Amino acid sequence: PDSPSGPMHRAVLYILFTTGIRKSELIYLKRKDFFQIGQHQVIQVNAKGGKILTKVLHPQCVEIIEEYMNWMAQCGRSLEAEDWFFQPTKNPNVKTCTEKDLNKPLRPSSIDYIIKLHCQKARVYGRYSPHSARASYIGSALEAGQEIWKVSRDVGHSSVKTTEIYNKRRQKLEDSPAYNLGFLDKVKK
C-alpha cells in the first residue's frame, strides 16, 4: 500500500478477482464504465465477441476503487468520464510528463507485472497470469453453489461448456446421484 502505485495495484487486483473480467477488458475500462444501477455499483465491460456485460461490484471492491480514484485526485489526476480508468503512473518515453501524456490505457505487460509482483509477494509459485484471476472467480462462484449457467452468462461465455472447463470442484460422494434415484423410493422391501 505504501508504494507509489499501490492504490492502482490494489484496484487492478480487486477488479480482476471479484469480477472475472479478462485482462483486455480491464485495460480498456473508462471512468464512464463505472456507475450505479439502483443500489448496485456496476461496471460495463466491452467483452470478447462484441458483448456488453454489466458486472456487479462487490462492496469491498467498490471501497478499493474509491480509494484508487481519491489517490488519483490527490496526484492531480482526477478521472473524467472519457479518461482511461487505469493509467500509467509515469511515462518513461517522455522526460517531462504531463497529465495528457499519462491519459492512456495500461499496457498488457503492466497487468502481467502487477500479477507477477503480488503473487511473488504472497509466495504463490507456479503458473499464474491475469487469467488466473478469472479462473479463480469462476471456480469460486461454482464452489459456492452458483448455477453454472448463471456463471457462464456472468462472464460472457457463449456456451456453458466453456465454463465447465473451469469447474475444478471435486464431486463429494454424498452428492452422488445414486442417493437421489426417485424410482427406488417407490420400491418397498
Short mmCIF file of C-alpha atoms in Angstrom, two decimals:
data_model
loop_
_atom_site.label_atom_id
_atom_site.label_comp_id
_atom_site.label_asym_id
_atom_site.label_seq_id
_atom_site.Cartn_x
_atom_site.Cartn_y
_atom_site.Cartn_z
CA PRO A 1 0.00 0.00 0.00
CA ASP A 2 2.92 2.39 0.56
CA SER A 3 4.42 2.03 -2.91
CA PRO A 4 3.91 4.87 -5.42
CA SER A 5 1.42 2.81 -7.42
CA GLY A 6 -0.03 0.73 -4.56
CA PRO A 7 -3.62 2.03 -4.84
CA MET A 8 -3.70 1.25 -8.55
CA HIS A 9 -2.28 -2.26 -7.99
CA ARG A 10 -4.93 -2.98 -5.36
CA ALA A 11 -7.73 -1.77 -7.62
CA VAL A 12 -6.44 -3.86 -10.55
CA LEU A 13 -6.23 -6.98 -8.38
CA TYR A 14 -9.64 -6.47 -6.77
CA ILE A 15 -11.40 -5.86 -10.06
CA LEU A 16 -9.80 -8.88 -11.73
CA PHE A 17 -10.52 -11.25 -8.84
CA THR A 18 -14.02 -10.01 -7.96
CA THR A 19 -15.46 -9.64 -11.46
CA GLY A 20 -13.74 -12.32 -13.51
CA ILE A 21 -13.13 -9.93 -16.41
CA ARG A 22 -10.31 -10.50 -18.89
CA LYS A 23 -7.08 -8.50 -18.91
CA SER A 24 -8.07 -6.83 -22.19
CA GLU A 25 -11.44 -5.87 -20.74
CA LEU A 26 -9.76 -4.31 -17.69
CA ILE A 27 -7.26 -2.33 -19.76
CA TYR A 28 -9.93 -0.62 -21.84
CA LEU A 29 -12.23 0.42 -19.00
CA LYS A 30 -13.03 4.11 -18.91
CA ARG A 31 -14.28 6.16 -15.96
CA LYS A 32 -17.77 6.31 -17.52
CA ASP A 33 -17.96 2.49 -17.34
CA PHE A 34 -18.36 2.69 -13.53
CA PHE A 35 -21.84 3.68 -12.39
CA GLN A 36 -24.79 2.79 -10.17
CA ILE A 37 -28.00 0.95 -11.04
CA GLY A 38 -30.44 1.10 -8.14
CA GLN A 39 -28.43 0.07 -5.11
CA HIS A 40 -25.78 -1.76 -7.14
CA GLN A 41 -22.40 -0.38 -8.16
CA VAL A 42 -21.56 -1.85 -11.56
CA ILE A 43 -19.09 -1.70 -14.39
CA GLN A 44 -19.98 -2.05 -18.02
CA VAL A 45 -17.44 -4.11 -19.91
CA ASN A 46 -16.86 -4.39 -23.64
CA ALA A 47 -16.31 -8.13 -23.68
CA LYS A 48 -14.98 -10.60 -26.20
CA GLY A 49 -17.20 -11.13 -29.22
CA GLY A 50 -18.65 -7.62 -29.06
CA LYS A 51 -20.73 -8.42 -25.97
CA ILE A 52 -21.53 -5.75 -23.42
CA LEU A 53 -21.53 -7.11 -19.87
CA THR A 54 -22.83 -5.32 -16.80
CA LYS A 55 -20.91 -6.64 -13.81
CA VAL A 56 -21.95 -6.03 -10.20
CA LEU A 57 -19.10 -4.86 -7.99
CA HIS A 58 -18.57 -6.38 -4.55
CA PRO A 59 -18.79 -3.71 -1.81
CA GLN A 60 -15.12 -4.28 -0.84
CA CYS A 61 -14.14 -3.75 -4.46
CA VAL A 62 -16.14 -0.51 -4.52
CA GLU A 63 -14.14 0.73 -1.49
CA ILE A 64 -10.85 -0.10 -3.20
CA ILE A 65 -11.98 1.66 -6.40
CA GLU A 66 -12.94 4.76 -4.40
CA GLU A 67 -9.51 4.71 -2.69
CA TYR A 68 -7.87 4.50 -6.12
CA MET A 69 -9.94 7.39 -7.50
CA ASN A 70 -9.14 9.51 -4.41
CA TRP A 71 -5.45 8.68 -4.83
CA MET A 72 -5.61 9.74 -8.50
CA ALA A 73 -7.27 13.01 -7.47
CA GLN A 74 -4.56 13.62 -4.82
CA CYS A 75 -1.98 13.12 -7.58
CA GLY A 76 -3.75 15.89 -9.55
CA ARG A 77 -5.24 13.40 -11.99
CA SER A 78 -9.00 13.34 -11.34
CA LEU A 79 -10.68 10.95 -13.74
CA GLU A 80 -13.17 12.40 -16.21
CA ALA A 81 -15.85 10.29 -17.96
CA GLU A 82 -13.80 9.62 -21.13
CA ASP A 83 -10.48 9.02 -19.33
CA TRP A 84 -8.95 5.57 -19.21
CA PHE A 85 -9.64 4.20 -15.76
CA PHE A 86 -6.24 2.60 -15.27
CA GLN A 87 -3.42 4.80 -16.48
CA PRO A 88 0.35 4.53 -16.17
CA THR A 89 1.88 6.29 -13.19
CA LYS A 90 4.80 7.52 -15.30
CA ASN A 91 5.84 7.67 -18.93
CA PRO A 92 9.45 6.55 -19.42
CA ASN A 93 9.41 7.81 -23.04
CA VAL A 94 8.89 11.46 -22.06
CA LYS A 95 11.33 13.47 -19.90
CA THR A 96 8.74 15.94 -18.57
CA CYS A 97 5.48 14.16 -18.08
CA THR A 98 2.12 15.90 -18.17
CA GLU A 99 -1.32 14.57 -17.26
CA LYS A 100 -2.07 14.32 -21.00
CA ASP A 101 0.97 12.04 -21.52
CA LEU A 102 -0.41 9.63 -18.94
CA ASN A 103 -4.06 9.51 -20.06
CA LYS A 104 -3.71 6.26 -21.95
CA PRO A 105 -4.52 2.67 -21.05
CA LEU A 106 -2.05 0.49 -19.22
CA ARG A 107 -0.06 -1.87 -21.38
CA PRO A 108 -0.91 -5.60 -21.12
CA SER A 109 2.62 -6.21 -19.82
CA SER A 110 1.87 -3.83 -16.92
CA ILE A 111 -1.03 -6.02 -15.82
CA ASP A 112 1.20 -9.10 -16.13
CA TYR A 113 3.80 -7.34 -13.97
CA ILE A 114 1.23 -6.45 -11.27
CA ILE A 115 0.04 -10.07 -11.07
CA LYS A 116 3.60 -11.46 -11.01
CA LEU A 117 4.77 -8.97 -8.38
CA HIS A 118 1.94 -9.67 -5.97
CA CYS A 119 1.98 -13.44 -6.48
CA GLN A 120 5.65 -13.39 -5.56
CA LYS A 121 4.96 -11.23 -2.50
CA ALA A 122 2.22 -13.68 -1.45
CA ARG A 123 4.61 -16.59 -2.09
CA VAL A 124 2.36 -18.02 -4.78
CA TYR A 125 4.52 -20.07 -7.10
CA GLY A 126 3.84 -21.96 -10.27
CA ARG A 127 1.86 -20.87 -13.29
CA TYR A 128 -0.20 -17.74 -12.89
CA SER A 129 -1.35 -14.91 -15.08
CA PRO A 130 -4.12 -12.31 -15.11
CA HIS A 131 -6.32 -15.09 -16.49
CA SER A 132 -5.74 -16.96 -13.20
CA ALA A 133 -7.93 -14.33 -11.53
CA ARG A 134 -10.73 -15.15 -14.00
CA ALA A 135 -10.33 -18.86 -13.31
CA SER A 136 -10.42 -18.17 -9.55
CA TYR A 137 -13.58 -16.10 -9.91
CA ILE A 138 -15.37 -18.76 -11.94
CA GLY A 139 -14.17 -21.65 -9.77
CA SER A 140 -15.05 -19.85 -6.55
CA ALA A 141 -18.55 -18.98 -7.80
CA LEU A 142 -19.17 -22.60 -8.78
CA GLU A 143 -17.73 -23.89 -5.49
CA ALA A 144 -20.10 -21.55 -3.62
CA GLY A 145 -23.04 -23.22 -5.35
CA GLN A 146 -23.83 -20.74 -8.12
CA GLU A 147 -25.57 -22.36 -11.04
CA ILE A 148 -23.19 -22.91 -13.91
CA TRP A 149 -25.45 -21.23 -16.47
CA LYS A 150 -25.54 -18.06 -14.33
CA VAL A 151 -21.77 -18.02 -14.01
CA SER A 152 -21.43 -18.66 -17.74
CA ARG A 153 -23.68 -15.73 -18.57
CA ASP A 154 -21.95 -13.51 -15.98
CA VAL A 155 -18.50 -13.99 -17.51
CA GLY A 156 -19.72 -13.73 -21.09
CA HIS A 157 -19.19 -17.30 -22.24
CA SER A 158 -21.19 -18.24 -25.33
CA SER A 159 -21.54 -21.79 -24.07
CA VAL A 160 -21.82 -23.44 -20.66
CA LYS A 161 -19.30 -25.97 -21.98
CA THR A 162 -16.64 -23.26 -21.88
CA THR A 163 -17.47 -22.50 -18.26
CA GLU A 164 -17.33 -26.21 -17.44
CA ILE A 165 -13.61 -26.18 -18.30
CA TYR A 166 -13.06 -24.00 -15.22
CA ASN A 167 -15.08 -26.34 -12.99
CA LYS A 168 -12.44 -27.90 -10.73
CA ARG A 169 -14.89 -28.84 -7.99
CA ARG A 170 -14.37 -32.24 -6.52
CA GLN A 171 -17.54 -34.23 -6.51
CA LYS A 172 -18.45 -35.14 -2.96
CA LEU A 173 -19.53 -38.74 -2.52
CA GLU A 174 -22.57 -37.69 -0.52
CA ASP A 175 -23.71 -35.65 -3.55
CA SER A 176 -23.74 -38.70 -5.79
CA PRO A 177 -26.86 -39.04 -7.97
CA ALA A 178 -27.11 -42.64 -6.68
CA TYR A 179 -28.62 -41.26 -3.46
CA ASN A 180 -31.38 -39.46 -5.33
CA LEU A 181 -32.85 -42.13 -7.57
CA GLY A 182 -36.55 -41.43 -7.33
CA PHE A 183 -37.67 -44.85 -8.59
CA LEU A 184 -36.06 -46.55 -5.58
CA ASP A 185 -38.29 -44.54 -3.26
CA LYS A 186 -41.24 -46.41 -4.76
CA VAL A 187 -39.71 -49.84 -4.23
CA LYS A 188 -40.62 -51.21 -0.82
CA LYS A 189 -38.84 -54.17 0.67
#
